[in-house]
Short mmCIF file of C-alpha atoms in Angstrom, two decimals:
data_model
loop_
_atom_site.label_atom_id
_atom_site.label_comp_id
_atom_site.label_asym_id
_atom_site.label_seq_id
_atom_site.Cartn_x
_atom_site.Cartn_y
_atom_site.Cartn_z
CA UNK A 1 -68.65 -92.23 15.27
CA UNK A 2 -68.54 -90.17 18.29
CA UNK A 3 -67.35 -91.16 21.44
CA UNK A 4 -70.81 -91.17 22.68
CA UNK A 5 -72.10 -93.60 20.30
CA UNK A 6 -68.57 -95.78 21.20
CA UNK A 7 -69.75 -95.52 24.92
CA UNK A 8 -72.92 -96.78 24.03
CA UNK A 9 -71.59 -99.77 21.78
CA UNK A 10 -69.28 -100.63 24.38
CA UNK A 11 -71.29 -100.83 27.29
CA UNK A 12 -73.51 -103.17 24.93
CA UNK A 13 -73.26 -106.29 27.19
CA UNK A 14 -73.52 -104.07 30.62
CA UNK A 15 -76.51 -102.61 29.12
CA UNK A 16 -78.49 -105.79 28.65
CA UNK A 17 -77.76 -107.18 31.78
CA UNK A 18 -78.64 -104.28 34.15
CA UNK A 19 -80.64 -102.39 31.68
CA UNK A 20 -82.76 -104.92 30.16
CA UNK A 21 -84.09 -105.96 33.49
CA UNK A 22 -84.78 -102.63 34.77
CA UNK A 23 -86.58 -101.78 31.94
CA UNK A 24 -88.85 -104.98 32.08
CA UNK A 25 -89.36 -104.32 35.94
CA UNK A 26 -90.43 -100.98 34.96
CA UNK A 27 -92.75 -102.22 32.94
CA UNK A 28 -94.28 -105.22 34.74
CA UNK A 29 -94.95 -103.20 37.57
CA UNK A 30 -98.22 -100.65 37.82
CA UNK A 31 -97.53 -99.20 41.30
CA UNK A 32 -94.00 -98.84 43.38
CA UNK A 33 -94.44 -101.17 46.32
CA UNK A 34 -92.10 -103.39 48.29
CA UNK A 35 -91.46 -105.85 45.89
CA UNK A 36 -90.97 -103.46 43.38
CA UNK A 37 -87.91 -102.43 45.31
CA UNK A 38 -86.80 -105.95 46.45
CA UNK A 39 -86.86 -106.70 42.84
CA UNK A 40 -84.96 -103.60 41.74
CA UNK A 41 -82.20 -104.77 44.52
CA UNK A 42 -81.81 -107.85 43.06
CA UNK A 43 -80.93 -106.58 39.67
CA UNK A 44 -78.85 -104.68 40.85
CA UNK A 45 -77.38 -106.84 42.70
CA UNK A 46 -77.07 -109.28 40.07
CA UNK A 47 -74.73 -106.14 37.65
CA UNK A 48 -72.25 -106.46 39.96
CA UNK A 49 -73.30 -103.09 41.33
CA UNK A 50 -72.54 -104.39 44.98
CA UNK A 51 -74.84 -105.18 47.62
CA UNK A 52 -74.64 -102.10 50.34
CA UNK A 53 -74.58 -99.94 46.98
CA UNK A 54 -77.88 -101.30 45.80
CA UNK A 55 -79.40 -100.98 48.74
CA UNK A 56 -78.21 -97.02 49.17
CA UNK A 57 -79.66 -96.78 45.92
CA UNK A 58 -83.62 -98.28 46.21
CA UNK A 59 -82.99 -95.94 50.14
CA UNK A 60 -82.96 -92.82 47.94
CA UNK A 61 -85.33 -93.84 45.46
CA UNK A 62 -87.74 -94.46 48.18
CA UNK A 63 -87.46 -91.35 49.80
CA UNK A 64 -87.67 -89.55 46.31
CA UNK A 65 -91.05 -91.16 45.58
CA UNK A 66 -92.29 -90.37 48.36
CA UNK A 67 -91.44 -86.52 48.40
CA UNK A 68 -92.03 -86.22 44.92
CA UNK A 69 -95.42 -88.41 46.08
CA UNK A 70 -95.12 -90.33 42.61
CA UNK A 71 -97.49 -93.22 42.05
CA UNK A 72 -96.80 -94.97 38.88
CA UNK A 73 -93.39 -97.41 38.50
CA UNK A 74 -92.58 -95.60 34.75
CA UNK A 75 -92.32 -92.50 36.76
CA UNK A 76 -89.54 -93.49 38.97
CA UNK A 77 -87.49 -94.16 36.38
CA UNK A 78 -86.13 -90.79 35.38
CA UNK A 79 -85.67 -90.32 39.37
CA UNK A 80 -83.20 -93.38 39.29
CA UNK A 81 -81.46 -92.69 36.37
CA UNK A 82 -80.77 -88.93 38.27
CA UNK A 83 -79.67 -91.25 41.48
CA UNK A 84 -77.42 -92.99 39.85
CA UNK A 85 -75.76 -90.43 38.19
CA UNK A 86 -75.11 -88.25 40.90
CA UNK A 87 -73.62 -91.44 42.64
CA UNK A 88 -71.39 -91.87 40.28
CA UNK A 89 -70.28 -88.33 39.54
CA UNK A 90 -67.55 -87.41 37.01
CA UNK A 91 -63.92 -88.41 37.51
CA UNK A 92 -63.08 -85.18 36.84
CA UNK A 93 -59.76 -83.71 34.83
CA UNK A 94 -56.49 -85.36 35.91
CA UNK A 95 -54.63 -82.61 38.23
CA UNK A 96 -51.70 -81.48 35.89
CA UNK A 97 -51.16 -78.10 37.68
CA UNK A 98 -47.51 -78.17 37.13
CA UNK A 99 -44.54 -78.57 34.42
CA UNK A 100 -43.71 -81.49 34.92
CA UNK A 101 -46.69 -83.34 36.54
CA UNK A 102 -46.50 -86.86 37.35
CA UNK A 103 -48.89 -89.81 36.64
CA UNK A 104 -48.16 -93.20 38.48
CA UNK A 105 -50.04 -95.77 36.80
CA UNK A 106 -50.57 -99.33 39.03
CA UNK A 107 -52.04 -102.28 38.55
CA UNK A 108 -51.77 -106.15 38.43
CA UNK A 109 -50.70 -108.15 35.29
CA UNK A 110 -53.25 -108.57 32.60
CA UNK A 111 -55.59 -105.89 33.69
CA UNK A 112 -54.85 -103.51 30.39
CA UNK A 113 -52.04 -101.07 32.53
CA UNK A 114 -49.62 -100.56 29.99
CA UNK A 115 -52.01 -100.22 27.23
CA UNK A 116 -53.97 -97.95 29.29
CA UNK A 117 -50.47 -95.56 29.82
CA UNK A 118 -49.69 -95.52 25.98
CA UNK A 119 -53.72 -94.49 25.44
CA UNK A 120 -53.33 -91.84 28.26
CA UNK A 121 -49.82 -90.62 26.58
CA UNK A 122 -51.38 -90.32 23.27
CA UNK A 123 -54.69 -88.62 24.75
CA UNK A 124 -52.87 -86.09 26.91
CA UNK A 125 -50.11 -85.37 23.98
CA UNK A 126 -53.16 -84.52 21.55
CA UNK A 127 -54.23 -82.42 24.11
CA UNK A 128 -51.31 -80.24 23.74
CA UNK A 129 -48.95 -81.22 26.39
CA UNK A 130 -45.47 -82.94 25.96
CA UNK A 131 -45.61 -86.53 27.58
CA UNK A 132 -42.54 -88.65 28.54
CA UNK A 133 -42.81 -92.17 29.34
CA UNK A 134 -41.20 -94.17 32.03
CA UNK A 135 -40.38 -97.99 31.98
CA UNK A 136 -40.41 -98.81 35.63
CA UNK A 137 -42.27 -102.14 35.83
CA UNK A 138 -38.89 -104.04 35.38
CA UNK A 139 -39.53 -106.64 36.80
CA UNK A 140 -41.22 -107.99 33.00
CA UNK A 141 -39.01 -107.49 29.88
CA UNK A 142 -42.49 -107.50 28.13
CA UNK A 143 -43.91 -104.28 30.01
CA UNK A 144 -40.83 -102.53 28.86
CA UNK A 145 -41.19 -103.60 25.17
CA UNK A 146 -44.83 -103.01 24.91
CA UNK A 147 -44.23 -99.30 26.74
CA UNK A 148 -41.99 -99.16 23.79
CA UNK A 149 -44.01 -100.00 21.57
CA UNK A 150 -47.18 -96.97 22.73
CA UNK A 151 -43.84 -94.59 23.02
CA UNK A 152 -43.42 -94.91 19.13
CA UNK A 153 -46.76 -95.34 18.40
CA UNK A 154 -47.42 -91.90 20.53
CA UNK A 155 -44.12 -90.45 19.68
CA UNK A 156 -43.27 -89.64 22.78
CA UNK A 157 -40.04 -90.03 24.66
CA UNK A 158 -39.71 -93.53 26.95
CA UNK A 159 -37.13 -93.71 29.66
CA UNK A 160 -36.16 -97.46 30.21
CA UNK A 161 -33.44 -99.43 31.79
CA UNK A 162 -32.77 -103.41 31.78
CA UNK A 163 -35.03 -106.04 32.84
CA UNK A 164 -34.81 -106.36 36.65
CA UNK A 165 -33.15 -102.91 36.94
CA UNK A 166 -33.86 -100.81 40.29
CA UNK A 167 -37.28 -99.17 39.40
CA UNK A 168 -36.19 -95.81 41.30
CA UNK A 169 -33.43 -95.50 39.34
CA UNK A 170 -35.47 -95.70 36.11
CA UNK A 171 -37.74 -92.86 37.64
CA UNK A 172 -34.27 -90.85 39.18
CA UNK A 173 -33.08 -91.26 34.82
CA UNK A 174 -36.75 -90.06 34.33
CA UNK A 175 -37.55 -86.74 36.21
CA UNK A 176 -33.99 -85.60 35.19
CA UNK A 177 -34.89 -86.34 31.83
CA UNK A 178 -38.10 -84.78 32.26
CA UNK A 179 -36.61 -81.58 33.66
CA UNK A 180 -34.09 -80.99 30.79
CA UNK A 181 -36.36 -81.64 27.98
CA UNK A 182 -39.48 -79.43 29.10
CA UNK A 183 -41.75 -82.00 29.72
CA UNK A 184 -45.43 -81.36 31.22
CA UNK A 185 -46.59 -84.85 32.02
CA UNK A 186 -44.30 -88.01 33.06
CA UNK A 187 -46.11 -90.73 33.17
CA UNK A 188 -44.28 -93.95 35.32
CA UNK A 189 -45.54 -97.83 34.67
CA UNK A 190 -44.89 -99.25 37.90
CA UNK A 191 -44.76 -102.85 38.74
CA UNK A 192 -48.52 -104.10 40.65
CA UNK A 193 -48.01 -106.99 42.56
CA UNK A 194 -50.13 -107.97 45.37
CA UNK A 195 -48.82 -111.05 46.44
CA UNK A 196 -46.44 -108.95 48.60
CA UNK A 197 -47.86 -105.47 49.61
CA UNK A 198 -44.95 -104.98 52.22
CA UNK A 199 -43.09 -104.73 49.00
CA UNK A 200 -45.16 -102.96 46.82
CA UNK A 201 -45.65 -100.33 49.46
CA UNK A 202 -41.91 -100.16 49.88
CA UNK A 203 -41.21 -99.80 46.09
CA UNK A 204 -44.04 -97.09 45.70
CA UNK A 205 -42.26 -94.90 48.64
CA UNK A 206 -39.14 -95.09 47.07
CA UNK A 207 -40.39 -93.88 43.81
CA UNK A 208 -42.21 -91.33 45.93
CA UNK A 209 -39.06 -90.16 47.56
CA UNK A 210 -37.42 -89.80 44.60
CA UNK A 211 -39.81 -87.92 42.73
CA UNK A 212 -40.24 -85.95 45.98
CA UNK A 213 -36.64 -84.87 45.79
CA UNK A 214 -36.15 -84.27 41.89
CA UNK A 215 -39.51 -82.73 40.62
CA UNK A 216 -40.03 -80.97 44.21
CA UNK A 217 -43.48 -79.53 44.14
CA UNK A 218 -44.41 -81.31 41.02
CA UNK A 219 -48.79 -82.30 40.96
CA UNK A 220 -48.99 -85.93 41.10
CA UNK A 221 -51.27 -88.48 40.38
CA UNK A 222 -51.49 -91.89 41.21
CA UNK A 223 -53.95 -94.16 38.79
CA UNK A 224 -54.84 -97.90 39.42
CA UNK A 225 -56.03 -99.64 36.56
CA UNK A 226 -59.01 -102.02 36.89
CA UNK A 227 -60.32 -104.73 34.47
CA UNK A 228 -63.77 -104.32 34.35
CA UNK A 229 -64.87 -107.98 33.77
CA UNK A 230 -63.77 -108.86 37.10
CA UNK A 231 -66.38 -107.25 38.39
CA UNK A 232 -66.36 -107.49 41.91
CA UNK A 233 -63.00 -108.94 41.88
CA UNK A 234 -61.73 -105.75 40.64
CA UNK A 235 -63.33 -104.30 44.01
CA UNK A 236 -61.26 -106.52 46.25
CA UNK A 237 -58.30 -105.34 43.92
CA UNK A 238 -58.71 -101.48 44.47
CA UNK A 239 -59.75 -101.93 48.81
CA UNK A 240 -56.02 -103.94 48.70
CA UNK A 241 -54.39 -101.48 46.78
CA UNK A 242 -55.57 -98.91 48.69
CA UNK A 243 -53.93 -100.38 51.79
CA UNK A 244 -50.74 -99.95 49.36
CA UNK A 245 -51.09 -96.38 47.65
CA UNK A 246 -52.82 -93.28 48.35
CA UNK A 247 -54.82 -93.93 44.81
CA UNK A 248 -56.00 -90.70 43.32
CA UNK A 249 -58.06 -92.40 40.43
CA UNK A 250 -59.31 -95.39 38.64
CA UNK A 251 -58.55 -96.24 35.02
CA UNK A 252 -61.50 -98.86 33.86
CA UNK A 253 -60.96 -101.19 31.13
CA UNK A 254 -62.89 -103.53 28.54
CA UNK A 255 -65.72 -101.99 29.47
CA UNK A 256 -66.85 -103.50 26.43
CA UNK A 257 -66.15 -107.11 26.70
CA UNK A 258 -68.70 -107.70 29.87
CA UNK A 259 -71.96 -107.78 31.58
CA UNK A 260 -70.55 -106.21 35.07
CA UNK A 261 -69.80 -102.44 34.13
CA UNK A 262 -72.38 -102.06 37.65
CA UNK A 263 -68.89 -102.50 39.13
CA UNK A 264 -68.23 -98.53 38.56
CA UNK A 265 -71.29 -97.59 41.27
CA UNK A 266 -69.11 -100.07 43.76
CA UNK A 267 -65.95 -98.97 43.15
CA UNK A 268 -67.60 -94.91 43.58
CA UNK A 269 -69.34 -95.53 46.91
CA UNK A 270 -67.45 -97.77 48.60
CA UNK A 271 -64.05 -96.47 48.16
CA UNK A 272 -64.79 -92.79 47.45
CA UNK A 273 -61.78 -93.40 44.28
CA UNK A 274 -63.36 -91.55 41.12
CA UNK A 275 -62.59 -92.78 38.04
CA UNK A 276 -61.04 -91.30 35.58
CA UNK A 277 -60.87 -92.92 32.59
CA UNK A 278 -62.84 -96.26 31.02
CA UNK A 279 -62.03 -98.03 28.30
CA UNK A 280 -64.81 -99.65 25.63
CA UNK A 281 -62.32 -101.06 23.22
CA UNK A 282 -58.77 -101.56 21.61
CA UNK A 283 -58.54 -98.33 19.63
CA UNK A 284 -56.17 -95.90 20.96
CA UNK A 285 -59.32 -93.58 20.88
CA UNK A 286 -61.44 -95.95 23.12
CA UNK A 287 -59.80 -94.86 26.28
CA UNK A 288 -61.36 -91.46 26.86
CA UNK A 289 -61.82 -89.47 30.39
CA UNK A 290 -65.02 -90.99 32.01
CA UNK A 291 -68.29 -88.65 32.21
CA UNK A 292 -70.70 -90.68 34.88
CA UNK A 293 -73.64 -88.47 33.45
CA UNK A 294 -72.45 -90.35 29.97
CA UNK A 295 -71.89 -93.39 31.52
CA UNK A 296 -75.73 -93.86 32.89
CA UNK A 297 -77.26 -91.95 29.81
CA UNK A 298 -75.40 -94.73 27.81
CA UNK A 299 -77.23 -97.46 29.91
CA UNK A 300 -80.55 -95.81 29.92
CA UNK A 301 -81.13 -94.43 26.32
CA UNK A 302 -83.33 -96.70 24.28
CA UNK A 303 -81.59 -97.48 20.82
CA UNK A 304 -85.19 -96.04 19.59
CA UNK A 305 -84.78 -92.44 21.49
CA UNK A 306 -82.38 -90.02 19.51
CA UNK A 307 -78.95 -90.24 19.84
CA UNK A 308 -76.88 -87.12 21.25
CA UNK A 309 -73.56 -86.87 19.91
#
């Protein structure tokens, strides 16, 4: 199965709860009129697509109809599957310019972070590029064992310390690591906690400084990984984290487990934060690099129309 037909599967649950709506609105309605678009809010609304974004959305179908001078509902919606994906655009390659690059991966506890880093690792690594892995959420002895576990699985070299060991240090261990042994991407687990951004921006800027001084010049990338079920929630996480990091990207998980995958649009729009990878299920292949043209061709394809590989 291609990844296509994964995408599709996954985004199952999202599918029927924006999707199957939109396609009974299109159908119930002859003409585009007001309530047409009132209604066409409110589903929106209701996939966790976000309130302002909805709105911007039925704005620019409106004023598409109207150039376009288009009469019948079932014609509008090819114009709003276009809408939405140029809203969402593509996340776009991750920017690995140099030898070694650096990927910071964030995120709070239980959203899918360290699982995400080990799918990244193995992605990037069959790809072509030699990965190293570094253990710096120490504040959990089970981050650093499950790291371990994607650094086998990957076979890729892990940097790690103790449980509760300075995470600087672990990244200081890393880049010289990284240096000797050729690496092209280090990837660093950080610790997410928002209880306390003081500290989390503090610990971010130290890691920052010392990467700064060891891999001088080095591309870097900061990801925050997002549990997609949270919907909105997951929102509120990326505007605080945002107050905490200069996030480059968005990694979106179990994709596949909910109804509120509308969240993406949100997350696009409201923070300007592509994303850059999405995840539709546990297999190391079911993190892949998000496509938003994909993403809303997924949604809008009936299972009747032919499938594109």
């Amino acid at each position: 199965m291609g990844f296509f037909e994964k995408l599709k599967a996954g985004l199952k649950k999202t599918k029927n709860a924006l999707f199957g709506p939109l396609d009974r609105l299109f159908a119930s309605y002859d003409k585009i009129d007001d309530d047409f678009y009132e209604e066409l809010s409110d589903v929106l609304i209701m996939s966790d697509v976000g309130v302002e974004t909805s709105e911007e959305i039925c704005d620019m179908l409106r004023a598409r109809v109207k150039e376009k001078k288009l009469r019948e509902a079932s014609e509008a919606r090819a114009e709003l599957q276009e809408i939405m994906s140029e809203m969402i655009g593509d996340g776009g390659e991750l920017k690995l310019s140099t030898s070694p690059s650096v990927v910071l991966v964030i995120g709070v506890n239980g959203v899918g972070k360290t699982t995400s880093i080990g799918k990244i690792a193995l992605h990037l690594k069959n790809s072509g590029r030699r990965v190293m892995l570094a253990a710096a959420d120490t504040f959990r002895a089970a981050a650093i064992e499950q790291l371990a576990v994607w650094a086998d699985r990957a076979q890729v070299p892990l940097v790690r310390q103790s449980e509760g060991a300075d995470p600087a240090a672990v990244v200081f261990d890393a880049a010289a690591a990284a240096r000797k042994q050729g690496v092209d991407v280090l990837i660093v687990d950080t610790a997410g906690r928002l209880h306390n951004k003081k500290n989390l921006l503090d610990e971010l800027a130290k890691i920052n400084r010392v990467l700064s001084r060891e891999l001088p010049g080095s591309a870097r990338e900061t990801l925050l990984v997002l549990d997609a079920s949270t919907g909105q929630n997951a929102l509120m996480q990326a505007k605080e984290f945002t107050k905490a990091a200069e996030i480059t990207g968005i990694v979106l998980t179990k994709l596949d487990g909910t109804a509120k995958g509308g969240v993406v649009f949100a997350i696009k729009r409201e923070l300007g934060i592509p994303v850059k990878y999405i995840g539709v299920g546990e297999g190391a292949e079911d993190l892949q690099p998000f496509s938003g043209a994909d993403f809303v061709r997924a949604m809008f394809e009936n299972d009747g129309q032919e499938k594109a590989e």
